[in-house]
């Protein structure tokens, strides 16, 4: 019958499209790996990734207390919530990036026969190349190993690895759906209302002391029950269910990806086609450059989305968790390191071809550097202050030592991150188009390296001042902050001297203009 034929044709066409998309992803991966500047570094990264993942999945099982009825059992009870938390993190990351990271930039993809299914599979492939994803995955593997101990560890970790894949695929489905809705009529307002409603729901549950009850009833409990006891029929059924969910989620994600691809990106088009009223000329060259750089940052869609997630996300978590002031010092470093990854690690890519025009202006290069560093610093401080204000709502009145330690943390991590970002921007510039909401300022492997180094340095700094917040004398935090700031400022001055050098500056400008 014609109906049967149409169904057969549909299934055949879908299978053909899937095979073509997988082949295209392979071609694109080989193309991207062929452009890697340091092949040895990529090989070492892959080896380190395997080693760290293996260590996280095995070593905690052989530490004292693993698999006991004490702390290990408490972690086992929290494991369903941890699995759901990983899914939530993956959803937020994918939604903020407009469907996931791009395997191929938007402009080259416009002239190449890259289907939305290929784009969807490429975004799935790049999802683990994110330090937040990696840290959460290693934490889940380590928590599972410590909670269960050596007995049945291999079987349990297989379940965890499958859940990581399923959660990532489900996050892609949600992200593409949000992106498709966002590109529709009144879609931007609808997405914002849904986001506010979810945040309000979570806050309401917390205020009503019902959040723990909801977390205890999460469906991830069945996954945890399925990984207990080693290889069994329950374990096999859990594995089968996760495999089916993975296949369905990967296939289902292509549907909203097609819908999003057929709709114009409204936010990007609004920025590119918008009209901006001319203002009075600034009183100095520095003020004019700061205004130009500030406009290029705050009008860019990925910067606005990213800074909103970075500022509101940790602050909302601290608000729900009733984080004390002494622990709040970790938040500014987290926000600052994440904010630098939006553009600060390759700050000159904002100019692109306009860098050639900027170099023709009668402005000293040191002034250009100062303006860019200033805009990056105020970008990070603005995000950090939003996070701190949200976290402070339920934290009570701080002591002078706690408030001083938090203020010193904001200053120290801001100078640290700005110095590192401006230094890396001159050392390893990349030509990147940041108009797309899914763009990143550097290749995926490079971004993982940058994010790791920033996360380690800012987290250690936050822990130092977290301890100082418990010291009664507030002057101690100021005295400790001085050498931190001086060291970072010295590195920032060296980065400025490198930018002033005409040879180095020409190399950077030509690289980002490519």
GROMACS .gro file of C-alpha atoms in nm:
model
  514
    1UNK     CA    1   0.000   0.000   0.000
    2UNK     CA    2   0.117   0.359  -0.045
    3UNK     CA    3   0.118   0.412   0.329
    4UNK     CA    4   0.353   0.118   0.383
    5UNK     CA    5   0.576   0.240   0.105
    6UNK     CA    6   0.593   0.585   0.255
    7UNK     CA    7   0.685   0.443   0.593
    8UNK     CA    8   0.953   0.226   0.435
    9UNK     CA    9   1.087   0.521   0.243
   10UNK     CA   10   1.089   0.732   0.557
   11UNK     CA   11   1.281   0.475   0.758
   12UNK     CA   12   1.526   0.421   0.473
   13UNK     CA   13   1.578   0.793   0.427
   14UNK     CA   14   1.631   0.839   0.800
   15UNK     CA   15   1.887   0.559   0.813
   16UNK     CA   16   2.066   0.700   0.510
   17UNK     CA   17   2.073   1.047   0.666
   18UNK     CA   18   2.212   0.904   0.992
   19UNK     CA   19   2.490   0.718   0.809
   20UNK     CA   20   2.577   1.027   0.608
   21UNK     CA   21   2.582   1.242   0.923
   22UNK     CA   22   2.816   1.000   1.102
   23UNK     CA   23   3.049   0.999   0.800
   24UNK     CA   24   3.041   1.378   0.782
   25UNK     CA   25   3.127   1.406   1.151
   26UNK     CA   26   3.429   1.186   1.087
   27UNK     CA   27   3.540   1.415   0.804
   28UNK     CA   28   3.496   1.725   1.018
   29UNK     CA   29   3.686   1.572   1.309
   30UNK     CA   30   3.977   1.487   1.083
   31UNK     CA   31   3.965   1.839   0.944
   32UNK     CA   32   3.971   1.993   1.292
   33UNK     CA   33   4.249   1.766   1.416
   34UNK     CA   34   4.449   1.850   1.103
   35UNK     CA   35   4.455   2.214   1.212
   36UNK     CA   36   4.595   2.138   1.559
   37UNK     CA   37   4.916   2.332   1.605
   38UNK     CA   38   5.074   2.099   1.858
   39UNK     CA   39   5.001   1.736   1.781
   40UNK     CA   40   5.209   1.619   2.076
   41UNK     CA   41   5.003   1.824   2.319
   42UNK     CA   42   4.681   1.672   2.186
   43UNK     CA   43   4.823   1.321   2.232
   44UNK     CA   44   4.930   1.402   2.587
   45UNK     CA   45   4.586   1.545   2.658
   46UNK     CA   46   4.417   1.225   2.539
   47UNK     CA   47   4.653   1.015   2.750
   48UNK     CA   48   4.595   1.238   3.053
   49UNK     CA   49   4.219   1.221   3.004
   50UNK     CA   50   4.224   0.840   3.006
   51UNK     CA   51   4.458   0.828   3.305
   52UNK     CA   52   4.255   1.073   3.514
   53UNK     CA   53   3.926   0.903   3.429
   54UNK     CA   54   4.068   0.561   3.523
   55UNK     CA   55   4.212   0.699   3.846
   56UNK     CA   56   3.884   0.868   3.940
   57UNK     CA   57   3.692   0.546   3.876
   58UNK     CA   58   3.926   0.311   4.065
   59UNK     CA   59   4.147   0.479   4.326
   60UNK     CA   60   3.873   0.599   4.568
   61UNK     CA   61   3.747   0.239   4.603
   62UNK     CA   62   4.073   0.140   4.773
   63UNK     CA   63   4.097   0.432   5.015
   64UNK     CA   64   4.021   0.386   5.388
   65UNK     CA   65   3.648   0.389   5.460
   66UNK     CA   66   3.537   0.301   5.107
   67UNK     CA   67   3.228   0.082   5.099
   68UNK     CA   68   3.166   0.114   5.476
   69UNK     CA   69   2.847   0.209   5.656
   70UNK     CA   70   2.971   0.554   5.753
   71UNK     CA   71   3.053   0.835   5.514
   72UNK     CA   72   3.056   0.597   5.217
   73UNK     CA   73   2.694   0.501   5.286
   74UNK     CA   74   2.597   0.869   5.313
   75UNK     CA   75   2.750   0.930   4.970
   76UNK     CA   76   2.559   0.632   4.834
   77UNK     CA   77   2.234   0.791   4.953
   78UNK     CA   78   2.329   1.116   4.778
   79UNK     CA   79   2.426   0.944   4.453
   80UNK     CA   80   2.078   0.974   4.289
   81UNK     CA   81   2.086   1.348   4.351
   82UNK     CA   82   2.439   1.367   4.208
   83UNK     CA   83   2.326   1.187   3.891
   84UNK     CA   84   2.037   1.431   3.851
   85UNK     CA   85   2.272   1.722   3.920
   86UNK     CA   86   2.495   1.615   3.633
   87UNK     CA   87   2.193   1.614   3.403
   88UNK     CA   88   2.100   1.963   3.519
   89UNK     CA   89   2.452   2.092   3.460
   90UNK     CA   90   2.458   1.942   3.111
   91UNK     CA   91   2.121   2.100   3.029
   92UNK     CA   92   2.224   2.446   3.148
   93UNK     CA   93   2.554   2.431   2.959
   94UNK     CA   94   2.392   2.316   2.635
   95UNK     CA   95   2.101   2.561   2.654
   96UNK     CA   96   2.334   2.855   2.723
   97UNK     CA   97   2.543   2.769   2.417
   98UNK     CA   98   2.241   2.752   2.189
   99UNK     CA   99   2.242   2.377   2.131
  100UNK     CA  100   2.602   2.287   2.210
  101UNK     CA  101   2.943   2.375   2.074
  102UNK     CA  102   3.007   2.400   1.702
  103UNK     CA  103   3.221   2.138   1.532
  104UNK     CA  104   3.230   2.373   1.233
  105UNK     CA  105   3.202   2.752   1.252
  106UNK     CA  106   2.882   2.915   1.130
  107UNK     CA  107   3.022   3.091   0.823
  108UNK     CA  108   3.207   2.789   0.675
  109UNK     CA  109   2.906   2.574   0.756
  110UNK     CA  110   2.685   2.801   0.546
  111UNK     CA  111   2.862   2.704   0.224
  112UNK     CA  112   2.929   2.337   0.304
  113UNK     CA  113   2.666   2.058   0.288
  114UNK     CA  114   2.658   2.004   0.667
  115UNK     CA  115   2.317   1.881   0.778
  116UNK     CA  116   2.156   1.965   1.114
  117UNK     CA  117   2.201   1.600   1.212
  118UNK     CA  118   2.574   1.635   1.157
  119UNK     CA  119   2.573   1.953   1.362
  120UNK     CA  120   2.382   1.775   1.638
  121UNK     CA  121   2.623   1.479   1.648
  122UNK     CA  122   2.921   1.715   1.642
  123UNK     CA  123   2.786   1.906   1.941
  124UNK     CA  124   2.743   1.577   2.128
  125UNK     CA  125   3.101   1.482   2.047
  126UNK     CA  126   3.236   1.813   2.179
  127UNK     CA  127   3.028   1.813   2.499
  128UNK     CA  128   3.290   1.628   2.710
  129UNK     CA  129   3.557   1.882   2.607
  130UNK     CA  130   3.440   2.109   2.886
  131UNK     CA  131   3.611   2.134   3.223
  132UNK     CA  132   3.278   2.156   3.408
  133UNK     CA  133   3.159   1.837   3.234
  134UNK     CA  134   3.489   1.661   3.307
  135UNK     CA  135   3.500   1.760   3.674
  136UNK     CA  136   3.141   1.650   3.732
  137UNK     CA  137   3.202   1.321   3.551
  138UNK     CA  138   3.516   1.249   3.752
  139UNK     CA  139   3.333   1.342   4.071
  140UNK     CA  140   3.052   1.097   3.992
  141UNK     CA  141   3.297   0.818   3.914
  142UNK     CA  142   3.496   0.887   4.229
  143UNK     CA  143   3.186   0.910   4.448
  144UNK     CA  144   3.057   0.580   4.312
  145UNK     CA  145   3.393   0.411   4.370
  146UNK     CA  146   3.416   0.534   4.731
  147UNK     CA  147   3.052   0.455   4.810
  148UNK     CA  148   3.064   0.095   4.682
  149UNK     CA  149   3.423  -0.008   4.739
  150UNK     CA  150   3.602  -0.273   4.530
  151UNK     CA  151   3.309  -0.516   4.527
  152UNK     CA  152   3.108  -0.484   4.205
  153UNK     CA  153   3.296  -0.169   4.111
  154UNK     CA  154   3.342  -0.244   3.739
  155UNK     CA  155   2.973  -0.318   3.686
  156UNK     CA  156   2.869  -0.002   3.871
  157UNK     CA  157   3.107   0.221   3.675
  158UNK     CA  158   2.969   0.088   3.347
  159UNK     CA  159   2.627   0.213   3.459
  160UNK     CA  160   2.773   0.552   3.553
  161UNK     CA  161   2.950   0.590   3.218
  162UNK     CA  162   2.630   0.507   3.034
  163UNK     CA  163   2.440   0.759   3.245
  164UNK     CA  164   2.695   1.027   3.154
  165UNK     CA  165   2.628   0.958   2.787
  166UNK     CA  166   2.249   0.948   2.832
  167UNK     CA  167   2.244   1.270   3.034
  168UNK     CA  168   2.454   1.448   2.772
  169UNK     CA  169   2.226   1.330   2.492
  170UNK     CA  170   1.912   1.430   2.684
  171UNK     CA  171   2.065   1.771   2.749
  172UNK     CA  172   2.116   1.814   2.374
  173UNK     CA  173   1.749   1.739   2.312
  174UNK     CA  174   1.644   2.003   2.564
  175UNK     CA  175   1.899   2.252   2.431
  176UNK     CA  176   1.791   2.216   2.068
  177UNK     CA  177   1.428   2.243   2.175
  178UNK     CA  178   1.498   2.564   2.364
  179UNK     CA  179   1.692   2.700   2.068
  180UNK     CA  180   1.407   2.619   1.830
  181UNK     CA  181   1.158   2.791   2.060
  182UNK     CA  182   1.392   3.087   2.111
  183UNK     CA  183   1.405   3.145   1.734
  184UNK     CA  184   1.026   3.147   1.700
  185UNK     CA  185   0.784   3.435   1.744
  186UNK     CA  186   0.813   3.573   2.098
  187UNK     CA  187   1.048   3.283   2.167
  188UNK     CA  188   1.308   3.487   2.352
  189UNK     CA  189   1.053   3.613   2.602
  190UNK     CA  190   0.907   3.264   2.638
  191UNK     CA  191   1.244   3.107   2.719
  192UNK     CA  192   1.316   3.376   2.976
  193UNK     CA  193   0.978   3.324   3.143
  194UNK     CA  194   1.033   2.948   3.159
  195UNK     CA  195   1.377   3.000   3.311
  196UNK     CA  196   1.244   3.237   3.575
  197UNK     CA  197   0.958   2.999   3.652
  198UNK     CA  198   1.198   2.709   3.708
  199UNK     CA  199   1.420   2.918   3.934
  200UNK     CA  200   1.116   3.037   4.125
  201UNK     CA  201   0.991   2.678   4.163
  202UNK     CA  202   1.325   2.562   4.301
  203UNK     CA  203   1.340   2.855   4.542
  204UNK     CA  204   0.982   2.794   4.652
  205UNK     CA  205   1.051   2.428   4.723
  206UNK     CA  206   1.356   2.524   4.924
  207UNK     CA  207   1.168   2.784   5.126
  208UNK     CA  208   0.894   2.528   5.196
  209UNK     CA  209   1.152   2.265   5.302
  210UNK     CA  210   1.022   2.036   5.027
  211UNK     CA  211   1.330   2.032   4.804
  212UNK     CA  212   1.489   1.737   4.986
  213UNK     CA  213   1.166   1.538   4.953
  214UNK     CA  214   1.157   1.602   4.578
  215UNK     CA  215   1.522   1.503   4.541
  216UNK     CA  216   1.462   1.180   4.730
  217UNK     CA  217   1.195   1.080   4.476
  218UNK     CA  218   1.402   1.133   4.163
  219UNK     CA  219   1.391   0.854   3.901
  220UNK     CA  220   1.770   0.827   3.924
  221UNK     CA  221   1.718   0.613   4.234
  222UNK     CA  222   1.640   0.321   4.004
  223UNK     CA  223   1.970   0.369   3.826
  224UNK     CA  224   2.156   0.356   4.156
  225UNK     CA  225   1.965   0.044   4.262
  226UNK     CA  226   2.052  -0.116   3.929
  227UNK     CA  227   2.426  -0.069   3.981
  228UNK     CA  228   2.432  -0.236   4.324
  229UNK     CA  229   2.526  -0.599   4.369
  230UNK     CA  230   2.747  -0.642   4.064
  231UNK     CA  231   2.641  -0.825   3.750
  232UNK     CA  232   2.282  -0.944   3.786
  233UNK     CA  233   1.952  -0.940   3.601
  234UNK     CA  234   1.871  -0.602   3.755
  235UNK     CA  235   2.205  -0.468   3.638
  236UNK     CA  236   2.148  -0.606   3.287
  237UNK     CA  237   1.801  -0.450   3.273
  238UNK     CA  238   1.946  -0.114   3.382
  239UNK     CA  239   2.217  -0.136   3.114
  240UNK     CA  240   1.959  -0.222   2.850
  241UNK     CA  241   1.731   0.065   2.955
  242UNK     CA  242   2.018   0.313   2.944
  243UNK     CA  243   2.130   0.192   2.601
  244UNK     CA  244   1.779   0.229   2.464
  245UNK     CA  245   1.750   0.575   2.621
  246UNK     CA  246   2.084   0.675   2.469
  247UNK     CA  247   1.986   0.567   2.118
  248UNK     CA  248   1.644   0.733   2.145
  249UNK     CA  249   1.790   1.058   2.284
  250UNK     CA  250   2.057   1.080   2.013
  251UNK     CA  251   1.803   1.017   1.740
  252UNK     CA  252   1.541   1.244   1.894
  253UNK     CA  253   1.786   1.533   1.921
  254UNK     CA  254   1.806   1.558   1.543
  255UNK     CA  255   1.438   1.665   1.525
  256UNK     CA  256   1.461   1.994   1.719
  257UNK     CA  257   1.803   2.048   1.557
  258UNK     CA  258   1.629   2.053   1.218
  259UNK     CA  259   1.362   2.288   1.350
  260UNK     CA  260   1.622   2.527   1.490
  261UNK     CA  261   1.827   2.515   1.170
  262UNK     CA  262   1.526   2.623   0.962
  263UNK     CA  263   1.467   2.931   1.176
  264UNK     CA  264   1.676   3.245   1.179
  265UNK     CA  265   1.873   3.320   1.498
  266UNK     CA  266   1.676   3.620   1.617
  267UNK     CA  267   1.915   3.741   1.884
  268UNK     CA  268   2.218   3.738   1.654
  269UNK     CA  269   2.025   3.911   1.376
  270UNK     CA  270   1.892   4.172   1.615
  271UNK     CA  271   2.247   4.263   1.717
  272UNK     CA  272   2.380   4.272   1.361
  273UNK     CA  273   2.089   4.469   1.214
  274UNK     CA  274   2.013   4.690   1.513
  275UNK     CA  275   2.042   5.067   1.520
  276UNK     CA  276   2.232   5.242   1.795
  277UNK     CA  277   2.197   5.612   1.869
  278UNK     CA  278   2.519   5.810   1.843
  279UNK     CA  279   2.637   5.958   2.171
  280UNK     CA  280   2.857   6.250   2.258
  281UNK     CA  281   3.226   6.192   2.192
  282UNK     CA  282   3.425   6.087   2.499
  283UNK     CA  283   3.677   6.319   2.651
  284UNK     CA  284   3.983   6.096   2.595
  285UNK     CA  285   4.116   5.823   2.370
  286UNK     CA  286   4.098   5.572   2.654
  287UNK     CA  287   3.731   5.649   2.719
  288UNK     CA  288   3.652   5.612   2.347
  289UNK     CA  289   3.827   5.276   2.328
  290UNK     CA  290   3.659   5.154   2.646
  291UNK     CA  291   3.318   5.249   2.507
  292UNK     CA  292   3.388   5.064   2.181
  293UNK     CA  293   3.517   4.751   2.354
  294UNK     CA  294   3.234   4.756   2.604
  295UNK     CA  295   2.978   4.770   2.326
  296UNK     CA  296   3.138   4.482   2.136
  297UNK     CA  297   3.129   4.267   2.450
  298UNK     CA  298   2.787   4.341   2.594
  299UNK     CA  299   2.610   4.333   2.258
  300UNK     CA  300   2.750   3.990   2.167
  301UNK     CA  301   2.495   3.711   2.221
  302UNK     CA  302   2.736   3.446   2.360
  303UNK     CA  303   2.873   3.697   2.610
  304UNK     CA  304   2.528   3.799   2.733
  305UNK     CA  305   2.405   3.442   2.766
  306UNK     CA  306   2.726   3.319   2.921
  307UNK     CA  307   2.753   3.595   3.177
  308UNK     CA  308   2.389   3.546   3.277
  309UNK     CA  309   2.447   3.176   3.342
  310UNK     CA  310   2.775   3.239   3.525
  311UNK     CA  311   2.633   3.517   3.739
  312UNK     CA  312   2.294   3.368   3.824
  313UNK     CA  313   2.377   2.996   3.831
  314UNK     CA  314   2.630   2.982   4.118
  315UNK     CA  315   2.441   3.253   4.304
  316UNK     CA  316   2.116   3.058   4.280
  317UNK     CA  317   2.288   2.739   4.400
  318UNK     CA  318   2.437   2.929   4.694
  319UNK     CA  319   2.096   3.080   4.766
  320UNK     CA  320   1.925   2.741   4.766
  321UNK     CA  321   2.204   2.582   4.969
  322UNK     CA  322   2.218   2.866   5.225
  323UNK     CA  323   2.594   2.907   5.173
  324UNK     CA  324   2.775   3.082   5.462
  325UNK     CA  325   2.995   3.387   5.410
  326UNK     CA  326   3.315   3.199   5.489
  327UNK     CA  327   3.253   2.956   5.203
  328UNK     CA  328   3.128   3.222   4.963
  329UNK     CA  329   3.487   3.318   4.874
  330UNK     CA  330   3.501   3.028   4.627
  331UNK     CA  331   3.227   3.179   4.407
  332UNK     CA  332   3.411   3.486   4.264
  333UNK     CA  333   3.692   3.266   4.133
  334UNK     CA  334   3.446   3.029   3.973
  335UNK     CA  335   3.261   3.313   3.802
  336UNK     CA  336   3.577   3.499   3.697
  337UNK     CA  337   3.741   3.193   3.542
  338UNK     CA  338   3.421   3.110   3.354
  339UNK     CA  339   3.380   3.468   3.236
  340UNK     CA  340   3.732   3.478   3.094
  341UNK     CA  341   3.652   3.167   2.889
  342UNK     CA  342   3.381   3.360   2.705
  343UNK     CA  343   3.633   3.588   2.533
  344UNK     CA  344   3.913   3.688   2.772
  345UNK     CA  345   4.154   3.407   2.682
  346UNK     CA  346   4.156   3.538   2.323
  347UNK     CA  347   4.056   3.897   2.385
  348UNK     CA  348   4.182   4.039   2.055
  349UNK     CA  349   3.952   3.813   1.850
  350UNK     CA  350   3.675   4.065   1.924
  351UNK     CA  351   3.835   4.295   1.665
  352UNK     CA  352   3.864   4.033   1.388
  353UNK     CA  353   3.924   4.223   1.063
  354UNK     CA  354   3.854   4.546   1.248
  355UNK     CA  355   4.191   4.505   1.417
  356UNK     CA  356   4.355   4.624   1.095
  357UNK     CA  357   4.145   4.940   1.104
  358UNK     CA  358   4.214   4.991   1.475
  359UNK     CA  359   4.588   4.974   1.414
  360UNK     CA  360   4.557   5.266   1.173
  361UNK     CA  361   4.415   5.494   1.442
  362UNK     CA  362   4.645   5.755   1.600
  363UNK     CA  363   4.621   5.593   1.943
  364UNK     CA  364   4.915   5.455   2.145
  365UNK     CA  365   4.911   5.072   2.162
  366UNK     CA  366   4.941   5.087   2.539
  367UNK     CA  367   4.609   5.270   2.556
  368UNK     CA  368   4.447   5.000   2.342
  369UNK     CA  369   4.576   4.732   2.579
  370UNK     CA  370   4.458   4.923   2.887
  371UNK     CA  371   4.109   4.965   2.743
  372UNK     CA  372   4.074   4.595   2.660
  373UNK     CA  373   4.202   4.485   3.002
  374UNK     CA  374   3.971   4.734   3.174
  375UNK     CA  375   3.662   4.608   2.991
  376UNK     CA  376   3.752   4.248   3.070
  377UNK     CA  377   3.797   4.336   3.437
  378UNK     CA  378   3.463   4.518   3.466
  379UNK     CA  379   3.294   4.227   3.284
  380UNK     CA  380   3.427   3.982   3.545
  381UNK     CA  381   3.355   4.209   3.840
  382UNK     CA  382   2.996   4.266   3.728
  383UNK     CA  383   2.930   3.893   3.708
  384UNK     CA  384   3.101   3.826   4.042
  385UNK     CA  385   2.897   4.096   4.218
  386UNK     CA  386   2.567   3.953   4.091
  387UNK     CA  387   2.667   3.611   4.221
  388UNK     CA  388   2.772   3.749   4.559
  389UNK     CA  389   2.453   3.954   4.598
  390UNK     CA  390   2.236   3.650   4.525
  391UNK     CA  391   2.432   3.434   4.765
  392UNK     CA  392   2.414   3.702   5.035
  393UNK     CA  393   2.033   3.706   5.047
  394UNK     CA  394   2.015   3.421   5.297
  395UNK     CA  395   2.367   3.437   5.438
  396UNK     CA  396   2.288   3.684   5.716
  397UNK     CA  397   2.505   3.975   5.828
  398UNK     CA  398   2.876   3.911   5.768
  399UNK     CA  399   3.152   3.994   6.009
  400UNK     CA  400   3.419   4.245   5.913
  401UNK     CA  401   3.667   3.961   5.855
  402UNK     CA  402   3.427   3.771   5.627
  403UNK     CA  403   3.336   4.080   5.426
  404UNK     CA  404   3.700   4.182   5.386
  405UNK     CA  405   3.804   3.832   5.280
  406UNK     CA  406   3.529   3.823   5.018
  407UNK     CA  407   3.621   4.168   4.882
  408UNK     CA  408   3.989   4.072   4.867
  409UNK     CA  409   3.896   3.752   4.683
  410UNK     CA  410   3.707   3.947   4.416
  411UNK     CA  411   4.001   4.182   4.363
  412UNK     CA  412   4.266   3.909   4.361
  413UNK     CA  413   4.091   3.666   4.125
  414UNK     CA  414   3.993   3.948   3.889
  415UNK     CA  415   4.353   4.065   3.855
  416UNK     CA  416   4.470   3.703   3.826
  417UNK     CA  417   4.227   3.617   3.550
  418UNK     CA  418   4.275   3.942   3.357
  419UNK     CA  419   4.651   3.898   3.365
  420UNK     CA  420   4.629   3.537   3.248
  421UNK     CA  421   4.376   3.618   2.977
  422UNK     CA  422   4.569   3.908   2.829
  423UNK     CA  423   4.890   3.705   2.837
  424UNK     CA  424   4.733   3.407   2.659
  425UNK     CA  425   4.562   3.640   2.410
  426UNK     CA  426   4.903   3.761   2.292
  427UNK     CA  427   5.077   3.424   2.308
  428UNK     CA  428   4.821   3.216   2.116
  429UNK     CA  429   4.576   3.429   1.915
  430UNK     CA  430   4.303   3.263   1.707
  431UNK     CA  431   4.075   3.393   1.436
  432UNK     CA  432   3.728   3.331   1.578
  433UNK     CA  433   3.387   3.470   1.485
  434UNK     CA  434   3.207   3.532   1.814
  435UNK     CA  435   2.882   3.645   1.653
  436UNK     CA  436   2.732   3.298   1.692
  437UNK     CA  437   2.593   3.202   2.032
  438UNK     CA  438   2.772   2.867   2.001
  439UNK     CA  439   3.118   3.002   1.927
  440UNK     CA  440   3.419   2.968   2.158
  441UNK     CA  441   3.727   3.194   2.155
  442UNK     CA  442   3.970   2.905   2.105
  443UNK     CA  443   3.969   2.541   1.985
  444UNK     CA  444   3.813   2.281   2.220
  445UNK     CA  445   4.136   2.125   2.350
  446UNK     CA  446   4.288   2.466   2.409
  447UNK     CA  447   3.976   2.573   2.599
  448UNK     CA  448   4.005   2.269   2.825
  449UNK     CA  449   4.364   2.363   2.906
  450UNK     CA  450   4.274   2.724   2.974
  451UNK     CA  451   3.976   2.634   3.191
  452UNK     CA  452   4.178   2.383   3.393
  453UNK     CA  453   4.454   2.632   3.470
  454UNK     CA  454   4.208   2.907   3.559
  455UNK     CA  455   3.994   2.679   3.774
  456UNK     CA  456   4.292   2.551   3.972
  457UNK     CA  457   4.442   2.894   4.041
  458UNK     CA  458   4.115   3.069   4.130
  459UNK     CA  459   3.988   2.780   4.343
  460UNK     CA  460   4.308   2.769   4.545
  461UNK     CA  461   4.288   3.145   4.592
  462UNK     CA  462   3.928   3.116   4.708
  463UNK     CA  463   4.020   2.845   4.958
  464UNK     CA  464   4.301   3.059   5.099
  465UNK     CA  465   4.066   3.349   5.166
  466UNK     CA  466   3.798   3.111   5.291
  467UNK     CA  467   4.036   3.021   5.571
  468UNK     CA  468   4.123   3.386   5.629
  469UNK     CA  469   3.752   3.468   5.664
  470UNK     CA  470   3.757   3.271   5.990
  471UNK     CA  471   4.043   3.480   6.131
  472UNK     CA  472   3.904   3.753   6.360
  473UNK     CA  473   4.143   4.023   6.235
  474UNK     CA  474   4.023   4.158   5.899
  475UNK     CA  475   4.362   4.315   5.829
  476UNK     CA  476   4.512   3.971   5.766
  477UNK     CA  477   4.313   3.927   5.446
  478UNK     CA  478   4.438   4.261   5.313
  479UNK     CA  479   4.799   4.177   5.395
  480UNK     CA  480   4.773   3.841   5.220
  481UNK     CA  481   4.600   3.994   4.917
  482UNK     CA  482   4.878   4.247   4.853
  483UNK     CA  483   5.142   3.999   4.726
  484UNK     CA  484   4.879   3.820   4.516
  485UNK     CA  485   4.779   4.145   4.347
  486UNK     CA  486   5.138   4.261   4.299
  487UNK     CA  487   5.237   3.934   4.133
  488UNK     CA  488   4.939   3.939   3.897
  489UNK     CA  489   4.991   4.307   3.814
  490UNK     CA  490   5.355   4.238   3.731
  491UNK     CA  491   5.247   3.968   3.486
  492UNK     CA  492   4.987   4.202   3.340
  493UNK     CA  493   5.255   4.469   3.287
  494UNK     CA  494   5.472   4.215   3.105
  495UNK     CA  495   5.177   4.125   2.883
  496UNK     CA  496   5.130   4.494   2.808
  497UNK     CA  497   5.496   4.529   2.714
  498UNK     CA  498   5.461   4.236   2.478
  499UNK     CA  499   5.159   4.398   2.311
  500UNK     CA  500   5.343   4.726   2.267
  501UNK     CA  501   5.617   4.549   2.073
  502UNK     CA  502   5.524   4.614   1.706
  503UNK     CA  503   5.632   4.270   1.583
  504UNK     CA  504   5.428   4.081   1.840
  505UNK     CA  505   5.130   4.313   1.792
  506UNK     CA  506   5.139   4.264   1.415
  507UNK     CA  507   5.146   3.887   1.462
  508UNK     CA  508   4.839   3.899   1.688
  509UNK     CA  509   4.643   4.138   1.465
  510UNK     CA  510   4.710   3.936   1.150
  511UNK     CA  511   4.616   3.613   1.329
  512UNK     CA  512   4.277   3.736   1.455
  513UNK     CA  513   4.204   3.909   1.125
  514UNK     CA  514   4.246   3.584   0.934
   0.00000   0.00000   0.00000
